């Protein structure tokens, strides 16, 4: 079956611009996660959705970052006033329900010039 | 707070040799432990998981890991590696009511002919 799908696969934009990154989880998965992976590092947690609600957003670095999941399926990570330090690979994962293994997409490589 | 330490950033081995990738974790609560593999320009693929029960866990591609609570370790092993095992390996922990995964910095395994 289809895995977690992330679009775009690559995004290059200028400092100060607004970006949206999309995640399509595995069908039927109720839990959805966003992580950020900087070069040479392991992924770092950003936010976790259970259904439509953000159950844990403790990893969002500041108020320029926001994520939504309005219908409990597709999620969008939104970054305002991008900075060069936001450059990273943004990974999305989903799991069938709480406490189940997370399945990852291939990520979106974001480059801020 | 939970943390994961992967003691080796790079491990070079020859084909058909055994390998051990080390992982130690820190947590004040019961944990779930995971190993993920990441091939270049791809997302993370689950190799194996420890949730409860037997401390020796077998995963895909011939890998196994042993949970050692007294040493707070979860080392990954394979008795005979292949060129195709060349990738980056991440150890991760979750638990204590938190759904997020906390990752180590990764170990880059290079298998040489």
PDB file of C-alpha atoms in Angstrom:
ATOM      1  CA  UNK A   1       0.000   0.000   0.000  1.00  0.00           C
ATOM      2  CA  UNK A   2       0.929   3.648  -0.252  1.00  0.00           C
ATOM      3  CA  UNK A   3       3.284   5.011   2.350  1.00  0.00           C
ATOM      4  CA  UNK A   4       3.554   8.497   3.815  1.00  0.00           C
ATOM      5  CA  UNK A   5       3.757  11.039   1.008  1.00  0.00           C
ATOM      6  CA  UNK A   6       5.397  14.447   1.371  1.00  0.00           C
ATOM      7  CA  UNK A   7       5.307  17.286  -1.121  1.00  0.00           C
ATOM      8  CA  UNK A   8       7.266  19.014  -2.436  1.00  0.00           C
ATOM      9  CA  UNK A   9      10.368  16.852  -2.218  1.00  0.00           C
ATOM     10  CA  UNK A  10      12.538  19.958  -2.518  1.00  0.00           C
ATOM     11  CA  UNK A  11      11.759  23.610  -1.824  1.00  0.00           C
ATOM     12  CA  UNK A  12      14.124  26.520  -2.360  1.00  0.00           C
ATOM     13  CA  UNK A  13      13.009  29.993  -1.309  1.00  0.00           C
ATOM     14  CA  UNK A  14      14.369  33.310  -0.189  1.00  0.00           C
ATOM     15  CA  UNK A  15      14.752  34.485   3.364  1.00  0.00           C
ATOM     16  CA  UNK A  16      11.597  36.140   4.632  1.00  0.00           C
ATOM     17  CA  UNK A  17       9.199  34.163   2.438  1.00  0.00           C
ATOM     18  CA  UNK A  18       6.314  31.963   3.593  1.00  0.00           C
ATOM     19  CA  UNK A  19       6.351  28.213   2.899  1.00  0.00           C
ATOM     20  CA  UNK A  20       3.907  25.342   3.251  1.00  0.00           C
ATOM     21  CA  UNK A  21       4.932  21.713   3.421  1.00  0.00           C
ATOM     22  CA  UNK A  22       2.349  18.976   2.923  1.00  0.00           C
ATOM     23  CA  UNK A  23       2.069  15.494   4.384  1.00  0.00           C
ATOM     24  CA  UNK A  24      -0.314  12.720   3.320  1.00  0.00           C
ATOM     25  CA  UNK A  25      -0.250   9.992   5.981  1.00  0.00           C
ATOM     26  CA  UNK A  26      -0.956   6.321   5.455  1.00  0.00           C
ATOM     27  CA  UNK A  27      -4.692   5.822   5.061  1.00  0.00           C
ATOM     28  CA  UNK A  28      -6.387   5.122   8.370  1.00  0.00           C
ATOM     29  CA  UNK A  29      -3.518   6.340  10.527  1.00  0.00           C
ATOM     30  CA  UNK A  30      -4.859   8.578  13.271  1.00  0.00           C
ATOM     31  CA  UNK A  31      -1.529   9.859  14.599  1.00  0.00           C
ATOM     32  CA  UNK A  32       0.711  12.214  12.596  1.00  0.00           C
ATOM     33  CA  UNK A  33       4.102  13.655  13.518  1.00  0.00           C
ATOM     34  CA  UNK A  34       6.444  16.302  12.121  1.00  0.00           C
ATOM     35  CA  UNK A  35      10.197  16.211  12.697  1.00  0.00           C
ATOM     36  CA  UNK A  36      13.077  18.366  11.474  1.00  0.00           C
ATOM     37  CA  UNK A  37      16.462  16.912  10.548  1.00  0.00           C
ATOM     38  CA  UNK A  38      19.439  19.228  10.219  1.00  0.00           C
ATOM     39  CA  UNK A  39      22.611  18.146   8.456  1.00  0.00           C
ATOM     40  CA  UNK A  40      24.519  15.531  10.447  1.00  0.00           C
ATOM     41  CA  UNK A  41      21.860  15.281  13.143  1.00  0.00           C
ATOM     42  CA  UNK A  42      19.057  12.960  14.074  1.00  0.00           C
ATOM     43  CA  UNK A  43      15.457  14.064  13.551  1.00  0.00           C
ATOM     44  CA  UNK A  44      14.042  16.449  16.163  1.00  0.00           C
ATOM     45  CA  UNK A  45      10.373  16.402  17.140  1.00  0.00           C
ATOM     46  CA  UNK A  46       8.208  19.359  16.185  1.00  0.00           C
ATOM     47  CA  UNK A  47       4.529  18.469  16.673  1.00  0.00           C
ATOM     48  CA  UNK A  48       2.162  15.507  17.080  1.00  0.00           C
ATOM     49  CA  UNK A  49      -1.483  15.290  15.997  1.00  0.00           C
ATOM     50  CA  UNK A  50      -4.016  12.788  17.250  1.00  0.00           C
ATOM     51  CA  UNK A  51      -6.905  13.160  14.836  1.00  0.00           C
ATOM     52  CA  UNK A  52      -7.473  16.839  14.077  1.00  0.00           C
ATOM     53  CA  UNK A  53      -5.970  18.244  17.245  1.00  0.00           C
ATOM     54  CA  UNK A  54      -2.357  19.007  18.110  1.00  0.00           C
ATOM     55  CA  UNK A  55      -1.743  16.798  21.134  1.00  0.00           C
ATOM     56  CA  UNK A  56       1.841  17.973  21.636  1.00  0.00           C
ATOM     57  CA  UNK A  57       3.400  21.023  19.963  1.00  0.00           C
ATOM     58  CA  UNK A  58       6.263  21.393  22.406  1.00  0.00           C
ATOM     59  CA  UNK A  59       8.883  20.986  19.674  1.00  0.00           C
ATOM     60  CA  UNK A  60       7.869  23.958  17.541  1.00  0.00           C
ATOM     61  CA  UNK A  61      10.854  26.318  17.827  1.00  0.00           C
ATOM     62  CA  UNK A  62       8.926  29.614  17.775  1.00  0.00           C
ATOM     63  CA  UNK A  63       5.694  31.243  16.653  1.00  0.00           C
ATOM     64  CA  UNK A  64       6.809  31.378  13.024  1.00  0.00           C
ATOM     65  CA  UNK A  65       6.032  27.660  12.832  1.00  0.00           C
ATOM     66  CA  UNK A  66       2.460  26.392  12.697  1.00  0.00           C
ATOM     67  CA  UNK A  67       0.814  23.144  11.601  1.00  0.00           C
ATOM     68  CA  UNK A  68      -2.741  22.089  10.874  1.00  0.00           C
ATOM     69  CA  UNK A  69      -4.637  18.881  10.205  1.00  0.00           C
ATOM     70  CA  UNK A  70      -8.212  20.087   9.634  1.00  0.00           C
ATOM     71  CA  UNK A  71      -9.839  16.808   8.596  1.00  0.00           C
ATOM     72  CA  UNK A  72      -7.653  14.396  10.519  1.00  0.00           C
ATOM     73  CA  UNK A  73      -5.771  13.209   7.455  1.00  0.00           C
ATOM     74  CA  UNK A  74      -3.533  15.550   5.430  1.00  0.00           C
ATOM     75  CA  UNK A  75      -1.365  17.923   7.426  1.00  0.00           C
ATOM     76  CA  UNK A  76       0.373  21.156   6.433  1.00  0.00           C
ATOM     77  CA  UNK A  77       3.391  22.618   8.183  1.00  0.00           C
ATOM     78  CA  UNK A  78       3.568  26.373   7.709  1.00  0.00           C
ATOM     79  CA  UNK A  79       6.628  28.549   8.236  1.00  0.00           C
ATOM     80  CA  UNK A  80       6.371  32.340   8.177  1.00  0.00           C
ATOM     81  CA  UNK A  81       9.207  34.817   7.620  1.00  0.00           C
ATOM     82  CA  UNK A  82      11.669  32.054   6.869  1.00  0.00           C
ATOM     83  CA  UNK A  83      15.258  32.331   8.080  1.00  0.00           C
ATOM     84  CA  UNK A  84      18.417  30.626   6.817  1.00  0.00           C
ATOM     85  CA  UNK A  85      18.482  28.543   9.989  1.00  0.00           C
ATOM     86  CA  UNK A  86      15.191  26.932   8.962  1.00  0.00           C
ATOM     87  CA  UNK A  87      17.025  25.054   6.205  1.00  0.00           C
ATOM     88  CA  UNK A  88      16.666  21.338   6.943  1.00  0.00           C
ATOM     89  CA  UNK A  89      14.835  18.204   5.893  1.00  0.00           C
ATOM     90  CA  UNK A  90      11.317  18.181   7.297  1.00  0.00           C
ATOM     91  CA  UNK A  91      10.049  14.654   7.930  1.00  0.00           C
ATOM     92  CA  UNK A  92       6.493  13.545   8.448  1.00  0.00           C
ATOM     93  CA  UNK A  93       5.480  10.252  10.075  1.00  0.00           C
ATOM     94  CA  UNK A  94       2.198   8.545  10.835  1.00  0.00           C
ATOM     95  CA  UNK A  95       1.111   5.663  13.025  1.00  0.00           C
ATOM     96  CA  UNK A  96      -2.074   3.629  13.236  1.00  0.00           C
ATOM     97  CA  UNK A  97      -2.787   4.936  16.726  1.00  0.00           C
ATOM     98  CA  UNK A  98      -0.980   5.947  19.874  1.00  0.00           C
ATOM     99  CA  UNK A  99       2.002   3.859  20.951  1.00  0.00           C
ATOM    100  CA  UNK A 100       2.388   2.217  17.557  1.00  0.00           C
ATOM    101  CA  UNK A 101       5.548   2.374  15.395  1.00  0.00           C
ATOM    102  CA  UNK A 102       5.878   5.496  13.269  1.00  0.00           C
ATOM    103  CA  UNK A 103       6.234   5.236   9.495  1.00  0.00           C
ATOM    104  CA  UNK A 104       8.181   8.031   7.805  1.00  0.00           C
ATOM    105  CA  UNK A 105       7.912   9.790   4.482  1.00  0.00           C
ATOM    106  CA  UNK A 106      10.949  10.706   2.367  1.00  0.00           C
ATOM    107  CA  UNK A 107      10.906  14.283   3.635  1.00  0.00           C
ATOM    108  CA  UNK A 108      10.933  17.763   2.151  1.00  0.00           C
ATOM    109  CA  UNK A 109      14.366  19.332   1.783  1.00  0.00           C
ATOM    110  CA  UNK A 110      13.897  23.049   2.523  1.00  0.00           C
ATOM    111  CA  UNK A 111      16.642  25.480   1.535  1.00  0.00           C
ATOM    112  CA  UNK A 112      16.420  29.136   2.525  1.00  0.00           C
ATOM    113  CA  UNK A 113      18.740  31.370   0.504  1.00  0.00           C
TER     114      UNK A 113
ATOM    115  CA  UNK B   1      13.695  14.280  29.859  1.00  0.00           C
ATOM    116  CA  UNK B   2      14.743  11.446  27.626  1.00  0.00           C
ATOM    117  CA  UNK B   3      17.966  11.345  25.626  1.00  0.00           C
ATOM    118  CA  UNK B   4      19.829   8.952  23.363  1.00  0.00           C
ATOM    119  CA  UNK B   5      23.568   8.642  22.861  1.00  0.00           C
ATOM    120  CA  UNK B   6      25.022   6.844  19.876  1.00  0.00           C
ATOM    121  CA  UNK B   7      28.625   6.386  20.776  1.00  0.00           C
ATOM    122  CA  UNK B   8      30.042   6.006  17.268  1.00  0.00           C
ATOM    123  CA  UNK B   9      29.393   8.557  14.547  1.00  0.00           C
ATOM    124  CA  UNK B  10      31.014   6.374  11.871  1.00  0.00           C
ATOM    125  CA  UNK B  11      31.639   2.626  11.685  1.00  0.00           C
ATOM    126  CA  UNK B  12      33.573   1.171   8.728  1.00  0.00           C
ATOM    127  CA  UNK B  13      33.546  -2.614   8.300  1.00  0.00           C
ATOM    128  CA  UNK B  14      34.368  -5.135   5.634  1.00  0.00           C
ATOM    129  CA  UNK B  15      31.688  -7.149   3.881  1.00  0.00           C
ATOM    130  CA  UNK B  16      30.647 -10.345   5.733  1.00  0.00           C
ATOM    131  CA  UNK B  17      32.139  -9.085   9.011  1.00  0.00           C
ATOM    132  CA  UNK B  18      29.969  -8.762  12.138  1.00  0.00           C
ATOM    133  CA  UNK B  19      28.947  -5.317  13.330  1.00  0.00           C
ATOM    134  CA  UNK B  20      27.610  -3.731  16.519  1.00  0.00           C
ATOM    135  CA  UNK B  21      26.203  -0.204  16.634  1.00  0.00           C
ATOM    136  CA  UNK B  22      25.972   1.109  20.162  1.00  0.00           C
ATOM    137  CA  UNK B  23      23.079   3.001  21.712  1.00  0.00           C
ATOM    138  CA  UNK B  24      22.574   4.174  25.282  1.00  0.00           C
ATOM    139  CA  UNK B  25      19.514   5.978  26.531  1.00  0.00           C
ATOM    140  CA  UNK B  26      18.546   8.062  29.523  1.00  0.00           C
ATOM    141  CA  UNK B  27      15.025   8.022  30.917  1.00  0.00           C
ATOM    142  CA  UNK B  28      13.327   8.092  34.289  1.00  0.00           C
ATOM    143  CA  UNK B  29      10.322   6.126  33.041  1.00  0.00           C
ATOM    144  CA  UNK B  30       9.637   2.938  31.139  1.00  0.00           C
ATOM    145  CA  UNK B  31      10.640   3.268  27.528  1.00  0.00           C
ATOM    146  CA  UNK B  32      10.023   1.972  24.084  1.00  0.00           C
ATOM    147  CA  UNK B  33      13.154   1.641  21.950  1.00  0.00           C
ATOM    148  CA  UNK B  34      13.611   1.674  18.203  1.00  0.00           C
ATOM    149  CA  UNK B  35      16.253   1.412  15.515  1.00  0.00           C
ATOM    150  CA  UNK B  36      15.654   3.106  12.178  1.00  0.00           C
ATOM    151  CA  UNK B  37      17.775   3.007   8.989  1.00  0.00           C
ATOM    152  CA  UNK B  38      18.071   5.908   6.557  1.00  0.00           C
ATOM    153  CA  UNK B  39      19.380   5.438   3.030  1.00  0.00           C
ATOM    154  CA  UNK B  40      20.604   8.535   1.137  1.00  0.00           C
ATOM    155  CA  UNK B  41      17.824  10.992   0.275  1.00  0.00           C
ATOM    156  CA  UNK B  42      15.180   8.792   1.832  1.00  0.00           C
ATOM    157  CA  UNK B  43      13.096   8.803   4.972  1.00  0.00           C
ATOM    158  CA  UNK B  44      13.582   6.512   7.931  1.00  0.00           C
ATOM    159  CA  UNK B  45      12.667   2.841   7.781  1.00  0.00           C
ATOM    160  CA  UNK B  46      11.913   0.910  10.965  1.00  0.00           C
ATOM    161  CA  UNK B  47      14.417  -1.913  11.543  1.00  0.00           C
ATOM    162  CA  UNK B  48      13.129  -3.196  14.871  1.00  0.00           C
ATOM    163  CA  UNK B  49      11.422  -2.172  18.089  1.00  0.00           C
ATOM    164  CA  UNK B  50      11.344  -3.075  21.760  1.00  0.00           C
ATOM    165  CA  UNK B  51       7.998  -2.452  23.457  1.00  0.00           C
ATOM    166  CA  UNK B  52       7.985  -5.140  26.154  1.00  0.00           C
ATOM    167  CA  UNK B  53       8.651  -8.841  26.664  1.00  0.00           C
ATOM    168  CA  UNK B  54      11.758 -10.603  25.399  1.00  0.00           C
ATOM    169  CA  UNK B  55      14.840  -8.417  25.617  1.00  0.00           C
ATOM    170  CA  UNK B  56      16.276  -9.852  22.378  1.00  0.00           C
ATOM    171  CA  UNK B  57      14.479  -8.317  19.440  1.00  0.00           C
ATOM    172  CA  UNK B  58      14.828  -9.490  15.856  1.00  0.00           C
ATOM    173  CA  UNK B  59      14.215  -7.118  12.978  1.00  0.00           C
ATOM    174  CA  UNK B  60      14.368  -6.946   9.219  1.00  0.00           C
ATOM    175  CA  UNK B  61      17.444  -7.553   7.060  1.00  0.00           C
ATOM    176  CA  UNK B  62      19.028  -9.880   9.645  1.00  0.00           C
ATOM    177  CA  UNK B  63      19.467  -7.237  12.342  1.00  0.00           C
ATOM    178  CA  UNK B  64      18.803  -7.809  16.037  1.00  0.00           C
ATOM    179  CA  UNK B  65      19.116  -5.762  19.207  1.00  0.00           C
ATOM    180  CA  UNK B  66      19.194  -6.495  22.914  1.00  0.00           C
ATOM    181  CA  UNK B  67      17.524  -4.346  25.538  1.00  0.00           C
ATOM    182  CA  UNK B  68      19.630  -4.116  28.686  1.00  0.00           C
ATOM    183  CA  UNK B  69      17.799  -2.207  31.388  1.00  0.00           C
ATOM    184  CA  UNK B  70      20.645  -2.245  33.930  1.00  0.00           C
ATOM    185  CA  UNK B  71      23.060  -0.752  31.400  1.00  0.00           C
ATOM    186  CA  UNK B  72      20.386   1.388  29.727  1.00  0.00           C
ATOM    187  CA  UNK B  73      21.564   0.116  26.357  1.00  0.00           C
ATOM    188  CA  UNK B  74      19.964  -1.100  23.139  1.00  0.00           C
ATOM    189  CA  UNK B  75      22.842  -2.103  20.866  1.00  0.00           C
ATOM    190  CA  UNK B  76      22.175  -3.178  17.280  1.00  0.00           C
ATOM    191  CA  UNK B  77      23.982  -6.200  15.837  1.00  0.00           C
ATOM    192  CA  UNK B  78      24.306  -8.131  12.613  1.00  0.00           C
ATOM    193  CA  UNK B  79      26.492 -11.234  12.301  1.00  0.00           C
ATOM    194  CA  UNK B  80      27.464 -10.680   8.661  1.00  0.00           C
ATOM    195  CA  UNK B  81      26.970  -7.391   6.806  1.00  0.00           C
ATOM    196  CA  UNK B  82      26.453  -6.739   3.105  1.00  0.00           C
ATOM    197  CA  UNK B  83      27.424  -3.800   0.920  1.00  0.00           C
ATOM    198  CA  UNK B  84      23.716  -2.906   0.803  1.00  0.00           C
ATOM    199  CA  UNK B  85      23.703  -2.302   4.577  1.00  0.00           C
ATOM    200  CA  UNK B  86      25.678   0.909   4.014  1.00  0.00           C
ATOM    201  CA  UNK B  87      23.410   3.613   5.452  1.00  0.00           C
ATOM    202  CA  UNK B  88      22.856   5.770   8.526  1.00  0.00           C
ATOM    203  CA  UNK B  89      21.322   4.134  11.565  1.00  0.00           C
ATOM    204  CA  UNK B  90      19.347   5.961  14.235  1.00  0.00           C
ATOM    205  CA  UNK B  91      18.425   4.782  17.702  1.00  0.00           C
ATOM    206  CA  UNK B  92      15.297   6.351  19.223  1.00  0.00           C
ATOM    207  CA  UNK B  93      13.319   6.260  22.458  1.00  0.00           C
ATOM    208  CA  UNK B  94       9.772   7.155  23.422  1.00  0.00           C
ATOM    209  CA  UNK B  95       7.624   6.611  26.488  1.00  0.00           C
ATOM    210  CA  UNK B  96       6.468   8.126  29.734  1.00  0.00           C
ATOM    211  CA  UNK B  97       3.189   9.232  28.200  1.00  0.00           C
ATOM    212  CA  UNK B  98       4.918  11.080  25.367  1.00  0.00           C
ATOM    213  CA  UNK B  99       4.370   9.946  21.810  1.00  0.00           C
ATOM    214  CA  UNK B 100       7.357  11.743  20.352  1.00  0.00           C
ATOM    215  CA  UNK B 101      10.509   9.931  19.350  1.00  0.00           C
ATOM    216  CA  UNK B 102      13.812  11.240  20.699  1.00  0.00           C
ATOM    217  CA  UNK B 103      16.625  10.303  18.332  1.00  0.00           C
ATOM    218  CA  UNK B 104      20.350   9.915  18.678  1.00  0.00           C
ATOM    219  CA  UNK B 105      22.670  11.691  16.260  1.00  0.00           C
ATOM    220  CA  UNK B 106      23.063   8.600  14.116  1.00  0.00           C
ATOM    221  CA  UNK B 107      25.826   6.179  13.155  1.00  0.00           C
ATOM    222  CA  UNK B 108      27.010   6.034   9.578  1.00  0.00           C
ATOM    223  CA  UNK B 109      27.766   2.417   8.679  1.00  0.00           C
ATOM    224  CA  UNK B 110      30.008   1.916   5.661  1.00  0.00           C
ATOM    225  CA  UNK B 111      30.485  -1.626   4.391  1.00  0.00           C
ATOM    226  CA  UNK B 112      33.564  -2.027   2.200  1.00  0.00           C
ATOM    227  CA  UNK B 113      34.249  -4.888  -0.227  1.00  0.00           C
TER     228      UNK B 113
END
